[in-house]
Tab-separated table of C-alpha atoms in Angstrom:
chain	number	residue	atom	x	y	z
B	1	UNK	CA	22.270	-42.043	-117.633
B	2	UNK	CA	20.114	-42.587	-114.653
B	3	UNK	CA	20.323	-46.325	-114.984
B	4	UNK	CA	24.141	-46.015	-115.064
B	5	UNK	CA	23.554	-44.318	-111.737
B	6	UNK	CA	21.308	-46.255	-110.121
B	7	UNK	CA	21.817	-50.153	-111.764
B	8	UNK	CA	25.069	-50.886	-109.282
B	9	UNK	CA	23.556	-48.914	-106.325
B	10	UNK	CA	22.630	-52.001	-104.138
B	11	UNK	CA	26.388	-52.878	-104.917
B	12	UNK	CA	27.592	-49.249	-103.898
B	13	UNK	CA	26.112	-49.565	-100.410
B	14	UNK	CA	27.574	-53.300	-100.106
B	15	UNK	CA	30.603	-51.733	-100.829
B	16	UNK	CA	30.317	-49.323	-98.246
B	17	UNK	CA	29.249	-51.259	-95.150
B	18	UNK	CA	31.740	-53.861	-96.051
B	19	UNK	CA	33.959	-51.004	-95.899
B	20	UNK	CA	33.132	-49.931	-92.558
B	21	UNK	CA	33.028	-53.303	-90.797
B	22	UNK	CA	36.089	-54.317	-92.717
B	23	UNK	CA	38.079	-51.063	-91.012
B	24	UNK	CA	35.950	-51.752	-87.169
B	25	UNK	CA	37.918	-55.673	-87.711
B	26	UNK	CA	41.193	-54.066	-88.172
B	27	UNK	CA	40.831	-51.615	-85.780
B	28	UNK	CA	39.511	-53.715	-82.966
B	29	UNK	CA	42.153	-55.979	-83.990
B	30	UNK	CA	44.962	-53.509	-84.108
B	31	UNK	CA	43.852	-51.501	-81.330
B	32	UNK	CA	40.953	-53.091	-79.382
B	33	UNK	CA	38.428	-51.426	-76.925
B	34	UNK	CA	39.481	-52.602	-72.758
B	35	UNK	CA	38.839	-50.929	-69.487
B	36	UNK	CA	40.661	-49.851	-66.918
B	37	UNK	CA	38.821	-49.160	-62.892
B	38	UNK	CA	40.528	-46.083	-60.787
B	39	UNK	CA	39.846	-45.961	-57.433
B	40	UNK	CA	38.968	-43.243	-54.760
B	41	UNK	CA	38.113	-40.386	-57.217
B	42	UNK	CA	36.945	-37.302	-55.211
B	43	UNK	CA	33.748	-35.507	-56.376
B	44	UNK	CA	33.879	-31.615	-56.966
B	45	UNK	CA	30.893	-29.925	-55.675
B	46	UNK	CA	29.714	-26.952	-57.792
B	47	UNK	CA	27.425	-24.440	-57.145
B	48	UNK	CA	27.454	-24.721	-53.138
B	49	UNK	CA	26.274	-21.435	-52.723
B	50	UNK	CA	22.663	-22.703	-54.261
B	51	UNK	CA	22.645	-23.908	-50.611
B	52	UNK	CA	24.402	-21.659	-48.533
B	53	UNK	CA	22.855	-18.442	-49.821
B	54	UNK	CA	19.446	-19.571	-48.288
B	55	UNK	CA	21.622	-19.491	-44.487
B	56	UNK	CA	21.709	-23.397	-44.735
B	57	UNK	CA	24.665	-25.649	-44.804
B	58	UNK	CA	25.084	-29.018	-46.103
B	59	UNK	CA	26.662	-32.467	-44.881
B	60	UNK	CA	28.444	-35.086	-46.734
B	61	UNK	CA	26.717	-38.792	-45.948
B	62	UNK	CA	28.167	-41.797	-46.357
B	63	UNK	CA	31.514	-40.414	-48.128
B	64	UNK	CA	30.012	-40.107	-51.176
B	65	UNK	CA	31.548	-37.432	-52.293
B	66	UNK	CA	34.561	-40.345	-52.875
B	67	UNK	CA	33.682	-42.851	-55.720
B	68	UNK	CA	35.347	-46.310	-54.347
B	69	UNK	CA	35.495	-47.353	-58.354
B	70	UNK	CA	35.271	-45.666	-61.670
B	71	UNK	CA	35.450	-48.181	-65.105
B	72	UNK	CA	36.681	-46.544	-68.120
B	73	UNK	CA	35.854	-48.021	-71.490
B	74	UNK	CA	38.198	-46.951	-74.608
B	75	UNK	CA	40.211	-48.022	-77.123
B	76	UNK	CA	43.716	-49.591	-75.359
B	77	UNK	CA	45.481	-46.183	-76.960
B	78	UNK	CA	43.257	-44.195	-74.707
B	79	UNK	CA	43.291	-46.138	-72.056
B	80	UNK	CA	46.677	-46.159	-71.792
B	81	UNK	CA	47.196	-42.189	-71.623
B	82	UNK	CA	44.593	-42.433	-68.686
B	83	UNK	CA	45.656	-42.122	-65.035
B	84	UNK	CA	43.599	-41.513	-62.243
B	85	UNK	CA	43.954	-37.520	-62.575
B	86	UNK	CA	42.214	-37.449	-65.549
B	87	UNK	CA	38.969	-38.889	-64.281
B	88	UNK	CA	36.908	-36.179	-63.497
B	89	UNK	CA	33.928	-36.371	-61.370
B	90	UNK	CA	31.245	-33.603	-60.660
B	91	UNK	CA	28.168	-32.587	-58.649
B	92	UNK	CA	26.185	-29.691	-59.341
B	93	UNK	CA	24.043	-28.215	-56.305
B	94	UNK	CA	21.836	-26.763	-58.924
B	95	UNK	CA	21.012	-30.535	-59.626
B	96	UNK	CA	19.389	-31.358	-56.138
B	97	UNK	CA	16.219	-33.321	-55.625
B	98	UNK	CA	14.119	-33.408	-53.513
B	99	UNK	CA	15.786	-36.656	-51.856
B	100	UNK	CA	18.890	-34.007	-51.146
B	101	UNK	CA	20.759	-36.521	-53.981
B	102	UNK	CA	22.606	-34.678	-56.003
B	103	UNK	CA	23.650	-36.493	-59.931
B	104	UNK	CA	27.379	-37.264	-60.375
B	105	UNK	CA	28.801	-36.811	-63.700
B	106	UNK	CA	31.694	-38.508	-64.723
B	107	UNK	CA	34.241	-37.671	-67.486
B	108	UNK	CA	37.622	-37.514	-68.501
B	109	UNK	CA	39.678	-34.043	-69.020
B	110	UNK	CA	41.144	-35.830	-72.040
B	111	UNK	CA	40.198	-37.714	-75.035
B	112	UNK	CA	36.465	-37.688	-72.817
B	113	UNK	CA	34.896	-37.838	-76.553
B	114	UNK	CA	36.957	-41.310	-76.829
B	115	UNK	CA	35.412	-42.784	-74.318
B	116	UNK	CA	33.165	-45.642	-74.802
B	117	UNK	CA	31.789	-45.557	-71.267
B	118	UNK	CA	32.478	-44.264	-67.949
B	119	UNK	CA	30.850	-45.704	-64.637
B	120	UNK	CA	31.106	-45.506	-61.054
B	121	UNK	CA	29.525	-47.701	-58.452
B	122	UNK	CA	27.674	-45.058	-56.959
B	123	UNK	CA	25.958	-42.263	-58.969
B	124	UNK	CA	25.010	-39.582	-56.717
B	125	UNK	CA	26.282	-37.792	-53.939
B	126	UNK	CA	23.918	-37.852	-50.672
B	127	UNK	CA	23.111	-34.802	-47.884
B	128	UNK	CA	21.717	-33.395	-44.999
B	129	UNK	CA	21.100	-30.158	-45.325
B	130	UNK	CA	20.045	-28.132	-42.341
B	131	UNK	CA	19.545	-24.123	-41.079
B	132	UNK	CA	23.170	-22.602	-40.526
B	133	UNK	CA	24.045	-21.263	-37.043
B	134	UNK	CA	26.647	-19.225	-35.816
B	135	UNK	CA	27.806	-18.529	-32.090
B	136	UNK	CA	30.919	-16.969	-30.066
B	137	UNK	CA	32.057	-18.691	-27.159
B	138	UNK	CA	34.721	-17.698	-24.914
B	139	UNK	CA	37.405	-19.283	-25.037
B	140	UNK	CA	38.886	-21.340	-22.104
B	141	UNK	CA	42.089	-22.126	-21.335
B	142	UNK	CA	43.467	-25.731	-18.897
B	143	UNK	CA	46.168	-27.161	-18.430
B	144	UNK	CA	47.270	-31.106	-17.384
B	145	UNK	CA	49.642	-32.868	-15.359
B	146	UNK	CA	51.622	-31.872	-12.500
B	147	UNK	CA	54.853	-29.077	-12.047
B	148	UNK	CA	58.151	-29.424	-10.699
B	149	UNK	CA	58.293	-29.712	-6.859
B	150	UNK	CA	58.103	-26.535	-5.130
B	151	UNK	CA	56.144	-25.004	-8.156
B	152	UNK	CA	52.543	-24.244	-8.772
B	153	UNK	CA	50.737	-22.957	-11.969
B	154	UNK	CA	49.536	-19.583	-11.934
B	155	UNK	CA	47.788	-17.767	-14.680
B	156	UNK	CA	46.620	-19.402	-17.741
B	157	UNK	CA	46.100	-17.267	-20.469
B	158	UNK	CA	45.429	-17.392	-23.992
B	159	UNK	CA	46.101	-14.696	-26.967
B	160	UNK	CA	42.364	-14.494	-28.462
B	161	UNK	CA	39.421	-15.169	-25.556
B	162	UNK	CA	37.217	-16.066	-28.751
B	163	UNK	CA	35.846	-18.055	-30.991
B	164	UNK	CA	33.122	-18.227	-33.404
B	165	UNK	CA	31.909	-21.775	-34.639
B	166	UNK	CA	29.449	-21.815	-37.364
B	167	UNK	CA	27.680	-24.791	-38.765
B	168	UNK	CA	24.767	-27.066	-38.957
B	169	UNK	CA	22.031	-26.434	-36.209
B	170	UNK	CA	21.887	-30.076	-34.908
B	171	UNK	CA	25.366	-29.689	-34.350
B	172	UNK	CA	26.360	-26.217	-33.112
B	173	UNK	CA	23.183	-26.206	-30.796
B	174	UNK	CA	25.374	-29.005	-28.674
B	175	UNK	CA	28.582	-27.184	-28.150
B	176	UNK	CA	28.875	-26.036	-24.593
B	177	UNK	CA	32.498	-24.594	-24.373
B	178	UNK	CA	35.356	-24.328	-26.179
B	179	UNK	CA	38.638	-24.935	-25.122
B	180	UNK	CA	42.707	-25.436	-24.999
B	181	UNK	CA	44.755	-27.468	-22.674
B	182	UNK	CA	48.329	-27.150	-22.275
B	183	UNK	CA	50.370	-30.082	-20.433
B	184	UNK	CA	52.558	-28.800	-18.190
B	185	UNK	CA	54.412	-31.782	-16.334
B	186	UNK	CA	57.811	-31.342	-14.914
B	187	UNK	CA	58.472	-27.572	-16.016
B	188	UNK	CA	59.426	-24.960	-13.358
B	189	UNK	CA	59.417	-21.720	-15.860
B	190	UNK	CA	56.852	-20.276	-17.916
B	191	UNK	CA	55.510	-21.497	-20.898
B	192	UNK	CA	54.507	-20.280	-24.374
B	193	UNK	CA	52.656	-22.586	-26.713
B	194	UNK	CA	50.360	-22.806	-29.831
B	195	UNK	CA	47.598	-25.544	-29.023
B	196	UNK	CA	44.241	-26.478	-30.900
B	197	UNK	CA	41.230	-25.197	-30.158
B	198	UNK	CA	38.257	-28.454	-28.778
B	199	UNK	CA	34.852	-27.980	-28.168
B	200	UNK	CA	32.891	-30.203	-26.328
B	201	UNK	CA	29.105	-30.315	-25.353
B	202	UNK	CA	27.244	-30.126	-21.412
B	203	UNK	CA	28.847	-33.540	-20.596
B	204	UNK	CA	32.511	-32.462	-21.450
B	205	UNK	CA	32.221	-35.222	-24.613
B	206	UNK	CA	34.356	-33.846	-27.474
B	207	UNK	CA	32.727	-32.726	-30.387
B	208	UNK	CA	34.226	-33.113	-33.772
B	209	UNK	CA	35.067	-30.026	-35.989
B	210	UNK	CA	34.621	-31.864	-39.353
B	211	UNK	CA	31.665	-29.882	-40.474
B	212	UNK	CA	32.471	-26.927	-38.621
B	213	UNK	CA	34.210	-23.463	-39.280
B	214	UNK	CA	36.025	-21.635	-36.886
B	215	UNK	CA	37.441	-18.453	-37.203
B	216	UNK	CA	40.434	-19.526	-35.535
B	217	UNK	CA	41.484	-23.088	-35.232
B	218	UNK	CA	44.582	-23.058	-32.584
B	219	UNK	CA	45.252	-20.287	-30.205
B	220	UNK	CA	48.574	-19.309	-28.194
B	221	UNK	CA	48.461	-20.097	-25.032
B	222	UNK	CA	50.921	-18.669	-21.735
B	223	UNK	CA	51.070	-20.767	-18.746
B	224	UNK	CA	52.562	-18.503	-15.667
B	225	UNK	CA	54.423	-21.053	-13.141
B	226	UNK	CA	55.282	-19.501	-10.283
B	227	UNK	CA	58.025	-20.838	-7.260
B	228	UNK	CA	55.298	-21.634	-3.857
B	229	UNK	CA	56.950	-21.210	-0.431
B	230	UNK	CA	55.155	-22.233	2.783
B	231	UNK	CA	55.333	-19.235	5.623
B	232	UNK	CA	53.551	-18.619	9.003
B	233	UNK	CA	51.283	-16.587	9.914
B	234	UNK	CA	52.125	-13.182	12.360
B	235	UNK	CA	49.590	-11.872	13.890
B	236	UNK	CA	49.535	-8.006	16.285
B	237	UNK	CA	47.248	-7.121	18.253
B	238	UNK	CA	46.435	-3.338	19.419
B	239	UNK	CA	44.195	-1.445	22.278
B	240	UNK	CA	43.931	-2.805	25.887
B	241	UNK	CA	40.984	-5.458	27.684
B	242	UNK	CA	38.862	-4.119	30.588
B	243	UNK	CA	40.254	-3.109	33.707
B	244	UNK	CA	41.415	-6.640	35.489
B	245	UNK	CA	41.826	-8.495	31.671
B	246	UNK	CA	45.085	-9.108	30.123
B	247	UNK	CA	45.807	-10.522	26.647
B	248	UNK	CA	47.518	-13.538	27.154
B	249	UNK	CA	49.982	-12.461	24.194
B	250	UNK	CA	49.081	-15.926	22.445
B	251	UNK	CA	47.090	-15.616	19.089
B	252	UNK	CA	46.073	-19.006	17.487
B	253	UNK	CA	44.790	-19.480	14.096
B	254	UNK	CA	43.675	-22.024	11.680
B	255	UNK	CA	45.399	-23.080	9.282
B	256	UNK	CA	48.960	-21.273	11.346
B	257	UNK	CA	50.648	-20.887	7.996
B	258	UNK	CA	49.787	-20.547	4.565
B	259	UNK	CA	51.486	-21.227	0.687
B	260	UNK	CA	52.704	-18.666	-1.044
B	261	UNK	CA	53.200	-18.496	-4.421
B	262	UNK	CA	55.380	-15.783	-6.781
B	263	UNK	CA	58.405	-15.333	-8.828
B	264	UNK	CA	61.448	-17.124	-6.877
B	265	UNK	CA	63.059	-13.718	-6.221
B	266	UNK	CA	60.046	-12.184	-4.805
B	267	UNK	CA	59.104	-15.127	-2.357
B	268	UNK	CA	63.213	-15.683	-0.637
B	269	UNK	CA	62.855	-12.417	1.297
B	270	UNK	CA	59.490	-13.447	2.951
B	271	UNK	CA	59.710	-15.464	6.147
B	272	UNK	CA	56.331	-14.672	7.460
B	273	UNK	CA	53.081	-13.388	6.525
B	274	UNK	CA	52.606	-10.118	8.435
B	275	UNK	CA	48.819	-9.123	10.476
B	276	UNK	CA	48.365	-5.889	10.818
B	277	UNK	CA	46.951	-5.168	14.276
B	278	UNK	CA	44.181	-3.266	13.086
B	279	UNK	CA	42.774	-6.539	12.338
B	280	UNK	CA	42.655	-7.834	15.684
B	281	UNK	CA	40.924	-4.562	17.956
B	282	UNK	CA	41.003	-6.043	22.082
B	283	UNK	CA	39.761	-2.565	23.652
B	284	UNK	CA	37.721	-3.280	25.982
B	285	UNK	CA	37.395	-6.918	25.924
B	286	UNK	CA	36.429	-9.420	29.129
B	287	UNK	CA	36.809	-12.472	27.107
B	288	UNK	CA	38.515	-13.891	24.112
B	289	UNK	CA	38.281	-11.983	20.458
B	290	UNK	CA	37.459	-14.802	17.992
B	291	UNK	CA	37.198	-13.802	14.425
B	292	UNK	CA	38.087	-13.947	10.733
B	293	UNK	CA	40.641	-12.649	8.649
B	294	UNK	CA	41.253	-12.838	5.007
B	295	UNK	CA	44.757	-12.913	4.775
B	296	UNK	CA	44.709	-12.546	1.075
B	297	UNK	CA	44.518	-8.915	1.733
B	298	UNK	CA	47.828	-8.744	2.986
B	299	UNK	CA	50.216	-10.424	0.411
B	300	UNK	CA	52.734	-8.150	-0.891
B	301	UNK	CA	52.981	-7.351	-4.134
B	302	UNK	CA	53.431	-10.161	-6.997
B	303	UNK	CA	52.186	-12.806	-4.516
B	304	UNK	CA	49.313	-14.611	-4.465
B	305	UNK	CA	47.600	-18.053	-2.198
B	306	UNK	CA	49.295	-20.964	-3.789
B	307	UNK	CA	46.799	-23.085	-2.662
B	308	UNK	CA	43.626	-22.616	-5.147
B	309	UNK	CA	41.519	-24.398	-2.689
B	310	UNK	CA	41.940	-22.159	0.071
B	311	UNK	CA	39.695	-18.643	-0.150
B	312	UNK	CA	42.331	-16.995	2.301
B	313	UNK	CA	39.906	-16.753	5.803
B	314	UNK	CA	41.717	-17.828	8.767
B	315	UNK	CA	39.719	-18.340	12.268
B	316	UNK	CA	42.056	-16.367	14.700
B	317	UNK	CA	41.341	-16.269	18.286
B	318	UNK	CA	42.786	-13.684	20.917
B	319	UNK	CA	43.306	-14.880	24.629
B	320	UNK	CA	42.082	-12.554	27.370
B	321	UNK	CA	42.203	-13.865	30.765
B	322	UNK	CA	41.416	-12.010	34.075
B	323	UNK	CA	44.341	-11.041	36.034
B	324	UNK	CA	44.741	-12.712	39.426
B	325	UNK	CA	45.844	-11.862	42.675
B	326	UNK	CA	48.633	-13.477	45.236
B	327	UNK	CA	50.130	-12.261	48.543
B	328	UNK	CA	53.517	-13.102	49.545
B	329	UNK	CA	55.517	-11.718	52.520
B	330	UNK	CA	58.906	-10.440	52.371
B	331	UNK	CA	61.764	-10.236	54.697
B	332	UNK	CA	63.115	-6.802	55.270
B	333	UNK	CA	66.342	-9.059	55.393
B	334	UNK	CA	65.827	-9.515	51.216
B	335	UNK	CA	66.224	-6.173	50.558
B	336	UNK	CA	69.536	-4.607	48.968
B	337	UNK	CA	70.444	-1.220	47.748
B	338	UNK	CA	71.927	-0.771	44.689
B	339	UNK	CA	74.645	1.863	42.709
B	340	UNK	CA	75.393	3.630	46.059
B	341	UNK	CA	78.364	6.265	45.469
B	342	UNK	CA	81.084	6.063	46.958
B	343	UNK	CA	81.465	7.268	50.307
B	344	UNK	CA	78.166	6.679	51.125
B	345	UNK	CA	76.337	3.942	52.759
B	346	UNK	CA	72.361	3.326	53.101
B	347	UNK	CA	69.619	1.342	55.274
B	348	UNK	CA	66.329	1.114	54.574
B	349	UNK	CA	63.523	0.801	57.512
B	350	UNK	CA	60.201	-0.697	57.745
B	351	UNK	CA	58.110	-0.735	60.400
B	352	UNK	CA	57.903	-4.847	60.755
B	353	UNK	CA	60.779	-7.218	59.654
B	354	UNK	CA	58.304	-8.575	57.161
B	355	UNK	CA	56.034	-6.844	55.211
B	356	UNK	CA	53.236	-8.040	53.015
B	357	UNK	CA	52.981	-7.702	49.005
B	358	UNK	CA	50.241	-8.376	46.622
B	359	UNK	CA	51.121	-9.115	43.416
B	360	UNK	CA	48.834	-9.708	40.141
B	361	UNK	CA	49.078	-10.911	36.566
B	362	UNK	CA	48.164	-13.714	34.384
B	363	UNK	CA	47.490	-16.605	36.258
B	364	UNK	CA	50.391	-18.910	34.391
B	365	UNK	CA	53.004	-15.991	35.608
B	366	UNK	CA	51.414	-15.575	39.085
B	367	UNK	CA	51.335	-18.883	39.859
B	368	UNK	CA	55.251	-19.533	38.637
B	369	UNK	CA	56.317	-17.221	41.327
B	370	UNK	CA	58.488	-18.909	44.166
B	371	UNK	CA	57.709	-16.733	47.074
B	372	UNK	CA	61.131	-17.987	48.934
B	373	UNK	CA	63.331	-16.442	45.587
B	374	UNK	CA	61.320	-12.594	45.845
B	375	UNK	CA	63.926	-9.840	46.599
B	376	UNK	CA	63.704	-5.941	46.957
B	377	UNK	CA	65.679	-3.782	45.344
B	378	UNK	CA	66.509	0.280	45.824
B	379	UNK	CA	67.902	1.451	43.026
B	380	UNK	CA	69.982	4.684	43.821
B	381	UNK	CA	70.996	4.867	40.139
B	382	UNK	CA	67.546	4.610	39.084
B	383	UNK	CA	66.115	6.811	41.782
B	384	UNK	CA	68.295	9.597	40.144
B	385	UNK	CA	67.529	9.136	37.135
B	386	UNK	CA	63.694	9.577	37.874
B	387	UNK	CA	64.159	12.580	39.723
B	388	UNK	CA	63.344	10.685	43.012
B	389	UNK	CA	66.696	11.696	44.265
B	390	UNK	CA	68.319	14.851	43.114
B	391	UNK	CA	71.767	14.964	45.013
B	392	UNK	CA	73.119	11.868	47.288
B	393	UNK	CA	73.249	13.147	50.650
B	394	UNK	CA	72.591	12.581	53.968
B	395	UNK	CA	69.363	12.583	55.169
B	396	UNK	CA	65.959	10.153	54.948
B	397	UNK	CA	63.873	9.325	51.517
B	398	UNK	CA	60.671	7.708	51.474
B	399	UNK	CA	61.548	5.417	47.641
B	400	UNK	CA	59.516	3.103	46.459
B	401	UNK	CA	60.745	-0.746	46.755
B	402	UNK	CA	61.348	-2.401	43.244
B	403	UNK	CA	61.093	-6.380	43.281
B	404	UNK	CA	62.907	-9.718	40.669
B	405	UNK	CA	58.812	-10.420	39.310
B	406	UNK	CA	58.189	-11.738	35.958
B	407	UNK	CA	57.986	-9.551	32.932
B	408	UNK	CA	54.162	-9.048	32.980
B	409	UNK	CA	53.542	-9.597	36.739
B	410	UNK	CA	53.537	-6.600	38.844
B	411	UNK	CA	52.212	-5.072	42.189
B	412	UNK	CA	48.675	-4.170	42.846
B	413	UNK	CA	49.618	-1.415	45.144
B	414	UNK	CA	53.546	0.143	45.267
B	415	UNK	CA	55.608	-0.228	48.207
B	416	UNK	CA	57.332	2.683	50.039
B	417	UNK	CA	59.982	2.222	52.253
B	418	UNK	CA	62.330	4.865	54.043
B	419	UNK	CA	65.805	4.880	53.188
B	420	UNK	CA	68.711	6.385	55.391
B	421	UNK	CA	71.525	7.666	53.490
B	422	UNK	CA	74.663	8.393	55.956
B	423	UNK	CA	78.802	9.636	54.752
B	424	UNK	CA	80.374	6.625	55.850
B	425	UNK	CA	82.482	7.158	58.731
């Protein structure tokens, strides 16, 4: 019995192996092994938090977490129910070495047991790993470009003032502000707009947010443009110089106007920018006041400078000059009466046809005086009304001479004459 078994065995196994290389022929022949390359195949990182529980974060190099070329081996029934989805590439952080390489695996998410081979032209995924840092910065907010004529920007605002940026040390360590920038070019009315948020290091270079993680990544942004209007500047003046000073009543300053800047409706009813005089004190004073001001302490409300450049001090200067003396002599001849009632008639008596004045003031009105144009005046109407004269009657009155001077020139000493009031006849 056992030779029965055993006599044909050598045969058996022939039998076999002819078997098996006859069924390899017809199935290479029927359906033959071939390859097929897929490009760009992303690699899945598992596992990150091996890295980033340790308060260190990690940095792609050389994009190779993106395989330029897998080759897939299979039979052409496989291949053929292949597409570029199915190739399945992975990295485990739990597989790092000490190089900071970490092993790609490659597979298939179908018919991977199939496979005869599976290759990329790289085979591991390369990093920098460094310490993690975190920081808040507050956020800024610009704007570019230029506003309608007669238009300035005024408060630029955003939403959220900030921002936390976390990543690697080497590159987090470099950011020096962060930042939005609306452009604002040609509008006239406010604006409301979502914008990105850019960082940028000591030397306003950009910095890229690739590796980076913000907690916010744009920001809204409101850009107040405001109507500008250019006004001058009105300055009073209160007390009184020294005895023998006058203020000229001219107050200069530098710059003599100033921009506003406000809502359209605000700025139409402003002509001027008002002083008060308890800015400008000239008690006492011999010689000019020259000071200061901040006028920004006197816009109304809902105005503002609408120059940025200018801080708002204006150099104002007070003229004082010293009053000044000049006799003239007046004909008794230039003298009329005036608002005599009727029925009544008047002369007034000096004791010389001419009679001296004195008269003092600013030297600009003193000297415009023509001494050949002065006349004297008595006033009846006047006189009564000051209680100088109660009742026109006959009878004498010692009244005080009034003369055609300038507004702010007047008499160093008044003049009394005697005036004769008579019923005419």
């Amino acid at each position: 019995m056992k030779n029965k078994l055993t006599g044909n065995l050598v045969l058996k196994i022939g039998s076999v192996l002819f078997a098996a290389i006859l069924w390899l022929l017809v199935t290479n022949i029927n359906d033959p092994a071939t390859s097929s390359k897929f490009s760009n195949i992303p690699v899945v990182i598992q596992n990150a938090d091996a890295i980033t529980s340790q308060g260190k974060v990690y940095e792609i190099l050389d994009e190779t977490d993106i395989i330029d070329s897998v080759t897939v081996v299979a039979p052409r029934s496989i291949i053929d129910t292949i597409s570029k989805e199915n190739v399945v590439a992975v990295a485990d952080m739990n597989d790092l070495t000490s190089l900071n390489t970490i092993s790609i695996r490659l597979s298939t998410n179908k018919y991977n047991d199939r496979l005869d081979s599976i290759t990329g032209n790289i085979d591991s995924v390369k990093l920098n790993i460094e310490d993690k840092q975190s920081i808040s910065l507050a956020l800024r907010a610009t704007y570019t470009g230029s506003v309608g004529d007669g238009y300035m920007v005024g408060d630029v605002t955003t939403e959220q003032n900030l921002v936390r940026v976390s990543g690697a040390e080497s590159i987090v360590s470099r950011i020096n502000k962060a930042e939005v920038s609306v452009a604002v070019t040609g509008f006239t009315s406010d604006i409301g707009t979502v914008e990105e948020i850019k960082l940028y290091d000591a030397n306003d270079v950009e910095i890229p947010k690739t590796n980076l993680t913000l907690n916010i990544s744009t920001v809204r942004v409101n850009v107040e443009i405001l109507a500008t209007k250019e006004v001058p500047l009105n300055f009073s003046v209160m007390g009184t110089p020294a005895d023998g000073y006058r203020a000229t009543g001219v107050v200069s300053s530098t710059p003599a106007s100033v921009v506003l800047a406000g809502k359209g409706s605000m700025l139409k009813n402003i002509s001027s920018l008002d002083i008060p005089d308890t800015s400008l004190d000239i008690a006492g004073l011999t010689e000019n006041l020259v000071t200061t001001i901040n006028v920004g302490e006197y816009l109304p409300g809902n105005v503002e400078l609408g120059d940025k450049k200018f801080d708002g001090n204006v150099a104002v200067t007070v003229y004082i000059e010293p009053v000044i003396a000049r006799n003239f002599i007046v004909s008794k001849d230039y003298i009329s009466i005036l608002n005599m009632p009727e029925g009544y008639e008047g002369e007034v008596s000096t004791f010389e046809n001419e009679f001296p004045i004195q008269v003092i003031g600013l030297s600009a009105d003193v000297n415009s005086i023509n001494g050949d144009e002065i006349r004297g005046t008595v006033d009846i109407a006047d006189l009564r009304e000051r209680g100088i004269i109660e009742e026109v009657e006959e009878g004498y009155w010692d009244v005080p001479l009034s003369f055609n001077l300038p507004e702010n020139v007047g008499l160093r000493e008044n003049v009394t004459v005697r005036l004769n009031i008579r019923e005419k006849e």
